[in-house]
């Protein structure tokens, strides 16, 4: 009998496992087998688990019959070892009382993970590795974890083309207990390049054709080693896709049986290059034979043939046939499947079957299962935590009881994205309970809200002084909760209204503006109401001395109200807008040459009607298809018809000449330079008031109420060229006219072209037209003295290639390259739409919900602005708030 609680040095048996032992030889048996009843099992050593838990994991229970030496203890140790939690397991006899034996489990736990650091990778890449490898605090650190982590990183970067990635993992004991810190040192190296792609057996398609078909796997070219548009690289998954594209290319050319019988890749670690070699069997060229339709009752053979667009005798094109049946790359494609899907046949199935091959001709049967017409049943929304349900439901085109239409589903996705309340990339119509027997389908619209407020807070030095700007924009406002303090989270929101407040100022000017829009006035119909109020004040500022004269000022007060109505015809993409606006210009001793009078006022009452068609989708930040067209007309009342002023007589009172256009001599013989002011005697004077004392009174009378009309047109198209590459095409035209030629064109409301298209403040109602590659507003007509006078007619054309880097809700980023051309003229008589200033360049856009659109363009102007001989050259442009 052994004394209780004391280990025997010559135990009847010892069973142990350790991190350095093997399961086959880790059991040491020191005595002949004997039967016992298991008593207490004590757990000792470095272990954090509860003793009862450890014993349970071991499969031991008090009172069970065990044999020593025997399988029960060996099995218990193996079970604990398989858990992977321990580095050392020992079983000792503590005492034997009669036929009862008490045991001790001595365990040493493996260390746990405290923190992990990744070196050699950027922050974002390192975070991705940690997340995907599931290296979280508290995880058991063993050889398996280290090996698995190393293999994961190697595999991850090998898939991305980094074949010579090196990973070194170190574990460092931590002072906080049985924990370790892990350091992953990752050296990705450089991507493997494709040194050579060789084809064998291709006779009908050249090597160049086949290499072009491979969209991702590109051969390294000694003539173009940088490959600006598509770099040379080898990524295994992409390579497999490119092999399929080669076969597709053959199918497009009629070689239905073409296949790649062998492909080999040989990697050379010395130069980090890979060579590709493949054998191709092209087969014969095929042609379409007879095409029959089976099962069609809704559409005639002739109707389906017009959609299919394939005639007997044409070269077989398997890719085209698939697209005309169902174009998976374009959800809005004109194909047979969409024809059925857009007219209620949700359960339709269309399958092309080859039924006969005779020599080089293939006959097809297009077998159609039309199924019943489906109706929308339950329509629900989810994911909107702040936006009220009615804001979503009112824009849904999918209504209970209506006939199923895929086009309607797509249009609803576009409309929800256009709200700019939800992440357009995450809008998901979850189709549920599609039941052919009842002909019904449920749709749950899943949305993800994004930041609906934007803040503009900036300060800078420009225009001769410090300029500060504060702007707040709310895209999901709720004015009915304006006085409900419980709704401020942090502001009342959820009704889809828009409100914007902007303040800007410097030492010599301030502007304040407030705007509001309600997209569904009354909540019953898509009739929008919008309004704005703005006030600006500018003091006379001397740019040389930076002195501000506050008793000389120019104030503008603007108010506008409008209503927009969504039309049902020609289709519901059309909206008609009607806007009434009033501007009051108040000049107080403000004689700067900006206007021909410095004291007095001018009023601008206008009515604007605009017809717009907008079907851009799906994401308003990065549209990939669709277009936006608008045509507008802006009118003032024709005051000259009823104000009883004889403008022809008034025109005769104007001084015939108040400035010199060529060098002259004064009556006293002195030289008079070009641009000097002259009085009626031909003598030089200081300003135009001294030269023409009646001019200010005449102009004050002419421009007391502004009289003009303005016509504008804009077309904006988006076309997906390939993959994510999108082409944007824009055409614009504008014209400012006068009712009464004797009264003439107003100096207000003119077009100023050139530069980034942004305007901090506009004192004369001018419109700023963007044309990159030139300094701001330099592509504007000038008078004989070189002074910018604004244009009355312009046209502009623009092409942009856009490619997205990321379209996540937190930030959307895309790159672009552009080519633009435009022209701006002082009168329609001088208008020449083909005489334009041209430019091209590169840019980037970043949209963040909190700050709106930010961007940078670098453009080159190929022509000289009006009044100069120097080309525009390279010009940087910073974009704030504009969605170009």
PDB file of C-alpha atoms in Angstrom, residues 520-698:
ATOM      1  CA  UNK A 520     -43.230  62.311 -53.759  1.00  0.00           C
ATOM      2  CA  UNK A 521     -45.318  65.360 -52.986  1.00  0.00           C
ATOM      3  CA  UNK A 522     -48.297  64.176 -50.952  1.00  0.00           C
ATOM      4  CA  UNK A 523     -46.952  60.614 -50.964  1.00  0.00           C
ATOM      5  CA  UNK A 524     -49.455  59.386 -53.591  1.00  0.00           C
ATOM      6  CA  UNK A 525     -47.844  60.041 -56.979  1.00  0.00           C
ATOM      7  CA  UNK A 526     -44.273  60.523 -58.254  1.00  0.00           C
ATOM      8  CA  UNK A 527     -44.596  64.296 -58.353  1.00  0.00           C
ATOM      9  CA  UNK A 528     -41.543  66.027 -56.949  1.00  0.00           C
ATOM     10  CA  UNK A 529     -41.380  69.432 -55.346  1.00  0.00           C
ATOM     11  CA  UNK A 530     -38.147  71.364 -54.976  1.00  0.00           C
ATOM     12  CA  UNK A 531     -37.080  74.814 -53.936  1.00  0.00           C
ATOM     13  CA  UNK A 532     -33.999  76.817 -53.071  1.00  0.00           C
ATOM     14  CA  UNK A 533     -33.095  80.106 -51.457  1.00  0.00           C
ATOM     15  CA  UNK A 534     -29.710  81.778 -51.853  1.00  0.00           C
ATOM     16  CA  UNK A 535     -28.075  85.066 -50.945  1.00  0.00           C
ATOM     17  CA  UNK A 536     -24.642  86.355 -51.879  1.00  0.00           C
ATOM     18  CA  UNK A 537     -22.832  89.594 -51.126  1.00  0.00           C
ATOM     19  CA  UNK A 538     -19.580  90.858 -52.581  1.00  0.00           C
ATOM     20  CA  UNK A 539     -17.623  93.967 -51.625  1.00  0.00           C
ATOM     21  CA  UNK A 540     -15.239  95.817 -53.890  1.00  0.00           C
ATOM     22  CA  UNK A 541     -11.854  94.142 -53.603  1.00  0.00           C
ATOM     23  CA  UNK A 542      -8.498  95.399 -54.800  1.00  0.00           C
ATOM     24  CA  UNK A 543      -6.427  92.381 -55.820  1.00  0.00           C
ATOM     25  CA  UNK A 544      -3.202  94.376 -55.737  1.00  0.00           C
ATOM     26  CA  UNK A 545      -3.525  95.961 -52.291  1.00  0.00           C
ATOM     27  CA  UNK A 546      -6.049  93.402 -50.931  1.00  0.00           C
ATOM     28  CA  UNK A 547      -8.137  96.267 -49.591  1.00  0.00           C
ATOM     29  CA  UNK A 548     -11.870  95.722 -49.146  1.00  0.00           C
ATOM     30  CA  UNK A 549     -14.190  98.687 -49.743  1.00  0.00           C
ATOM     31  CA  UNK A 550     -17.381  97.884 -47.861  1.00  0.00           C
ATOM     32  CA  UNK A 551     -19.428 100.852 -49.092  1.00  0.00           C
ATOM     33  CA  UNK A 552     -19.250  99.416 -52.597  1.00  0.00           C
ATOM     34  CA  UNK A 553     -21.164  96.146 -52.806  1.00  0.00           C
ATOM     35  CA  UNK A 554     -23.080  93.821 -55.083  1.00  0.00           C
ATOM     36  CA  UNK A 555     -25.858  91.625 -53.656  1.00  0.00           C
ATOM     37  CA  UNK A 556     -27.855  88.819 -55.249  1.00  0.00           C
ATOM     38  CA  UNK A 557     -30.964  87.242 -53.798  1.00  0.00           C
ATOM     39  CA  UNK A 558     -32.341  84.129 -55.500  1.00  0.00           C
ATOM     40  CA  UNK A 559     -35.456  82.086 -54.912  1.00  0.00           C
ATOM     41  CA  UNK A 560     -36.753  79.232 -57.053  1.00  0.00           C
ATOM     42  CA  UNK A 561     -39.601  76.748 -56.836  1.00  0.00           C
ATOM     43  CA  UNK A 562     -40.362  73.841 -59.085  1.00  0.00           C
ATOM     44  CA  UNK A 563     -42.448  70.748 -59.688  1.00  0.00           C
ATOM     45  CA  UNK A 564     -41.429  67.604 -61.555  1.00  0.00           C
ATOM     46  CA  UNK A 565     -43.849  64.969 -62.794  1.00  0.00           C
ATOM     47  CA  UNK A 566     -42.972  61.463 -63.912  1.00  0.00           C
ATOM     48  CA  UNK A 567     -44.703  60.755 -67.219  1.00  0.00           C
ATOM     49  CA  UNK A 568     -46.374  57.547 -68.328  1.00  0.00           C
ATOM     50  CA  UNK A 569     -45.704  58.087 -72.037  1.00  0.00           C
ATOM     51  CA  UNK A 570     -43.670  57.501 -74.102  1.00  0.00           C
ATOM     52  CA  UNK A 571     -42.412  55.534 -71.057  1.00  0.00           C
ATOM     53  CA  UNK A 572     -42.014  56.161 -67.353  1.00  0.00           C
ATOM     54  CA  UNK A 573     -38.338  57.092 -67.693  1.00  0.00           C
ATOM     55  CA  UNK A 574     -39.503  60.568 -68.754  1.00  0.00           C
ATOM     56  CA  UNK A 575     -39.908  63.406 -66.249  1.00  0.00           C
ATOM     57  CA  UNK A 576     -41.227  66.894 -66.964  1.00  0.00           C
ATOM     58  CA  UNK A 577     -39.884  69.698 -64.772  1.00  0.00           C
ATOM     59  CA  UNK A 578     -41.363  73.184 -64.414  1.00  0.00           C
ATOM     60  CA  UNK A 579     -39.416  75.796 -62.469  1.00  0.00           C
ATOM     61  CA  UNK A 580     -40.037  79.444 -61.636  1.00  0.00           C
ATOM     62  CA  UNK A 581     -37.064  81.466 -60.449  1.00  0.00           C
ATOM     63  CA  UNK A 582     -36.468  85.063 -59.424  1.00  0.00           C
ATOM     64  CA  UNK A 583     -33.135  86.819 -58.950  1.00  0.00           C
ATOM     65  CA  UNK A 584     -32.649  90.320 -57.632  1.00  0.00           C
ATOM     66  CA  UNK A 585     -29.314  92.020 -58.414  1.00  0.00           C
ATOM     67  CA  UNK A 586     -28.592  95.039 -56.202  1.00  0.00           C
ATOM     68  CA  UNK A 587     -25.558  97.184 -57.048  1.00  0.00           C
ATOM     69  CA  UNK A 588     -24.365  99.830 -54.627  1.00  0.00           C
ATOM     70  CA  UNK A 589     -21.645 102.027 -56.166  1.00  0.00           C
ATOM     71  CA  UNK A 590     -20.129  98.827 -57.618  1.00  0.00           C
ATOM     72  CA  UNK A 591     -18.278 100.140 -60.674  1.00  0.00           C
ATOM     73  CA  UNK A 592     -15.830  97.429 -61.637  1.00  0.00           C
ATOM     74  CA  UNK A 593     -16.582  96.854 -65.307  1.00  0.00           C
ATOM     75  CA  UNK A 594     -18.461  93.623 -64.567  1.00  0.00           C
ATOM     76  CA  UNK A 595     -21.640  95.502 -65.535  1.00  0.00           C
ATOM     77  CA  UNK A 596     -22.184  98.642 -67.536  1.00  0.00           C
ATOM     78  CA  UNK A 597     -23.895 100.281 -64.570  1.00  0.00           C
ATOM     79  CA  UNK A 598     -22.664 100.462 -60.986  1.00  0.00           C
ATOM     80  CA  UNK A 599     -25.690 101.801 -59.128  1.00  0.00           C
ATOM     81  CA  UNK A 600     -29.154 100.366 -59.345  1.00  0.00           C
ATOM     82  CA  UNK A 601     -30.787  97.000 -59.660  1.00  0.00           C
ATOM     83  CA  UNK A 602     -31.695  94.304 -62.126  1.00  0.00           C
ATOM     84  CA  UNK A 603     -34.370  91.637 -61.944  1.00  0.00           C
ATOM     85  CA  UNK A 604     -34.446  88.205 -63.525  1.00  0.00           C
ATOM     86  CA  UNK A 605     -37.808  86.397 -63.517  1.00  0.00           C
ATOM     87  CA  UNK A 606     -37.691  83.129 -65.455  1.00  0.00           C
ATOM     88  CA  UNK A 607     -39.748  80.061 -66.228  1.00  0.00           C
ATOM     89  CA  UNK A 608     -37.876  76.877 -67.154  1.00  0.00           C
ATOM     90  CA  UNK A 609     -39.391  73.781 -68.671  1.00  0.00           C
ATOM     91  CA  UNK A 610     -37.222  70.669 -68.974  1.00  0.00           C
ATOM     92  CA  UNK A 611     -37.953  67.226 -70.357  1.00  0.00           C
ATOM     93  CA  UNK A 612     -35.585  64.537 -69.149  1.00  0.00           C
ATOM     94  CA  UNK A 613     -35.317  60.815 -69.799  1.00  0.00           C
ATOM     95  CA  UNK A 614     -33.058  58.927 -67.392  1.00  0.00           C
ATOM     96  CA  UNK A 615     -32.589  55.155 -67.476  1.00  0.00           C
ATOM     97  CA  UNK A 616     -29.000  54.955 -66.300  1.00  0.00           C
ATOM     98  CA  UNK A 617     -28.338  51.904 -64.182  1.00  0.00           C
ATOM     99  CA  UNK A 618     -27.738  50.335 -61.859  1.00  0.00           C
ATOM    100  CA  UNK A 619     -25.354  52.401 -59.772  1.00  0.00           C
ATOM    101  CA  UNK A 620     -25.740  56.188 -60.143  1.00  0.00           C
ATOM    102  CA  UNK A 621     -22.081  56.604 -59.157  1.00  0.00           C
ATOM    103  CA  UNK A 622     -20.838  54.184 -61.822  1.00  0.00           C
ATOM    104  CA  UNK A 623     -23.544  53.503 -64.452  1.00  0.00           C
ATOM    105  CA  UNK A 624     -22.727  50.633 -66.797  1.00  0.00           C
ATOM    106  CA  UNK A 625     -25.582  51.000 -69.261  1.00  0.00           C
ATOM    107  CA  UNK A 626     -28.446  53.296 -70.167  1.00  0.00           C
ATOM    108  CA  UNK A 627     -28.541  56.986 -70.930  1.00  0.00           C
ATOM    109  CA  UNK A 628     -29.753  60.382 -69.790  1.00  0.00           C
ATOM    110  CA  UNK A 629     -31.218  62.930 -72.207  1.00  0.00           C
ATOM    111  CA  UNK A 630     -32.499  66.366 -71.348  1.00  0.00           C
ATOM    112  CA  UNK A 631     -33.763  69.336 -73.307  1.00  0.00           C
ATOM    113  CA  UNK A 632     -34.714  72.568 -71.562  1.00  0.00           C
ATOM    114  CA  UNK A 633     -35.985  76.012 -72.408  1.00  0.00           C
ATOM    115  CA  UNK A 634     -35.660  78.999 -70.086  1.00  0.00           C
ATOM    116  CA  UNK A 635     -37.757  82.118 -70.748  1.00  0.00           C
ATOM    117  CA  UNK A 636     -38.249  85.545 -69.306  1.00  0.00           C
ATOM    118  CA  UNK A 637     -41.409  87.510 -70.059  1.00  0.00           C
ATOM    119  CA  UNK A 638     -41.079  89.527 -73.323  1.00  0.00           C
ATOM    120  CA  UNK A 639     -41.103  92.907 -71.576  1.00  0.00           C
ATOM    121  CA  UNK A 640     -40.233  94.791 -74.764  1.00  0.00           C
ATOM    122  CA  UNK A 641     -43.691  93.931 -76.131  1.00  0.00           C
ATOM    123  CA  UNK A 642     -45.567  95.868 -73.470  1.00  0.00           C
ATOM    124  CA  UNK A 643     -43.187  98.236 -71.574  1.00  0.00           C
ATOM    125  CA  UNK A 644     -43.569 100.982 -74.230  1.00  0.00           C
ATOM    126  CA  UNK A 645     -39.826 101.596 -74.507  1.00  0.00           C
ATOM    127  CA  UNK A 646     -38.472 102.368 -77.956  1.00  0.00           C
ATOM    128  CA  UNK A 647     -35.223 100.392 -77.827  1.00  0.00           C
ATOM    129  CA  UNK A 648     -34.243 101.483 -81.315  1.00  0.00           C
ATOM    130  CA  UNK A 649     -34.324 105.119 -80.183  1.00  0.00           C
ATOM    131  CA  UNK A 650     -32.625 104.180 -76.940  1.00  0.00           C
ATOM    132  CA  UNK A 651     -29.904 102.491 -78.922  1.00  0.00           C
ATOM    133  CA  UNK A 652     -29.306 105.706 -80.870  1.00  0.00           C
ATOM    134  CA  UNK A 653     -28.590 107.535 -77.611  1.00  0.00           C
ATOM    135  CA  UNK A 654     -25.688 105.203 -76.861  1.00  0.00           C
ATOM    136  CA  UNK A 655     -22.244 106.570 -77.486  1.00  0.00           C
ATOM    137  CA  UNK A 656     -21.098 105.324 -80.874  1.00  0.00           C
ATOM    138  CA  UNK A 657     -17.549 104.777 -79.661  1.00  0.00           C
ATOM    139  CA  UNK A 658     -16.130 105.008 -76.183  1.00  0.00           C
ATOM    140  CA  UNK A 659     -12.945 102.881 -76.474  1.00  0.00           C
ATOM    141  CA  UNK A 660     -10.121 102.863 -78.941  1.00  0.00           C
ATOM    142  CA  UNK A 661      -9.466  99.757 -80.996  1.00  0.00           C
ATOM    143  CA  UNK A 662      -6.199 101.025 -82.516  1.00  0.00           C
ATOM    144  CA  UNK A 663      -3.498 103.537 -81.536  1.00  0.00           C
ATOM    145  CA  UNK A 664      -4.695 107.142 -81.916  1.00  0.00           C
ATOM    146  CA  UNK A 665      -3.616 110.732 -81.348  1.00  0.00           C
ATOM    147  CA  UNK A 666      -5.366 113.053 -78.900  1.00  0.00           C
ATOM    148  CA  UNK A 667      -6.308 116.605 -80.003  1.00  0.00           C
ATOM    149  CA  UNK A 668      -3.189 117.820 -78.180  1.00  0.00           C
ATOM    150  CA  UNK A 669      -1.023 115.347 -80.136  1.00  0.00           C
ATOM    151  CA  UNK A 670      -0.485 112.876 -77.289  1.00  0.00           C
ATOM    152  CA  UNK A 671      -0.510 109.138 -78.043  1.00  0.00           C
ATOM    153  CA  UNK A 672      -3.673 107.274 -77.048  1.00  0.00           C
ATOM    154  CA  UNK A 673      -3.113 103.511 -76.459  1.00  0.00           C
ATOM    155  CA  UNK A 674      -5.544 100.804 -77.598  1.00  0.00           C
ATOM    156  CA  UNK A 675      -8.466 100.264 -75.189  1.00  0.00           C
ATOM    157  CA  UNK A 676      -8.527 103.824 -73.833  1.00  0.00           C
ATOM    158  CA  UNK A 677     -11.828 105.518 -72.984  1.00  0.00           C
ATOM    159  CA  UNK A 678     -12.666 108.585 -75.098  1.00  0.00           C
ATOM    160  CA  UNK A 679     -15.239 111.288 -74.591  1.00  0.00           C
ATOM    161  CA  UNK A 680     -17.285 112.815 -77.401  1.00  0.00           C
ATOM    162  CA  UNK A 681     -14.408 115.206 -78.155  1.00  0.00           C
ATOM    163  CA  UNK A 682     -11.979 112.326 -78.700  1.00  0.00           C
ATOM    164  CA  UNK A 683     -10.105 113.072 -75.488  1.00  0.00           C
ATOM    165  CA  UNK A 684      -8.902 110.202 -73.232  1.00  0.00           C
ATOM    166  CA  UNK A 685     -10.728 109.948 -69.874  1.00  0.00           C
ATOM    167  CA  UNK A 686     -10.401 107.649 -66.845  1.00  0.00           C
ATOM    168  CA  UNK A 687     -13.504 105.484 -67.171  1.00  0.00           C
ATOM    169  CA  UNK A 688     -16.486 104.676 -69.328  1.00  0.00           C
ATOM    170  CA  UNK A 689     -18.820 106.906 -67.303  1.00  0.00           C
ATOM    171  CA  UNK A 690     -16.767 109.946 -68.190  1.00  0.00           C
ATOM    172  CA  UNK A 691     -16.637 108.760 -71.805  1.00  0.00           C
ATOM    173  CA  UNK A 692     -20.352 108.032 -72.120  1.00  0.00           C
ATOM    174  CA  UNK A 693     -22.276 109.734 -69.308  1.00  0.00           C
ATOM    175  CA  UNK A 694     -25.611 108.503 -70.620  1.00  0.00           C
ATOM    176  CA  UNK A 695     -24.485 104.884 -70.907  1.00  0.00           C
ATOM    177  CA  UNK A 696     -25.091 103.885 -67.286  1.00  0.00           C
ATOM    178  CA  UNK A 697     -28.620 105.309 -67.312  1.00  0.00           C
ATOM    179  CA  UNK A 698     -29.366 103.625 -70.619  1.00  0.00           C
TER     180      UNK A 698
END
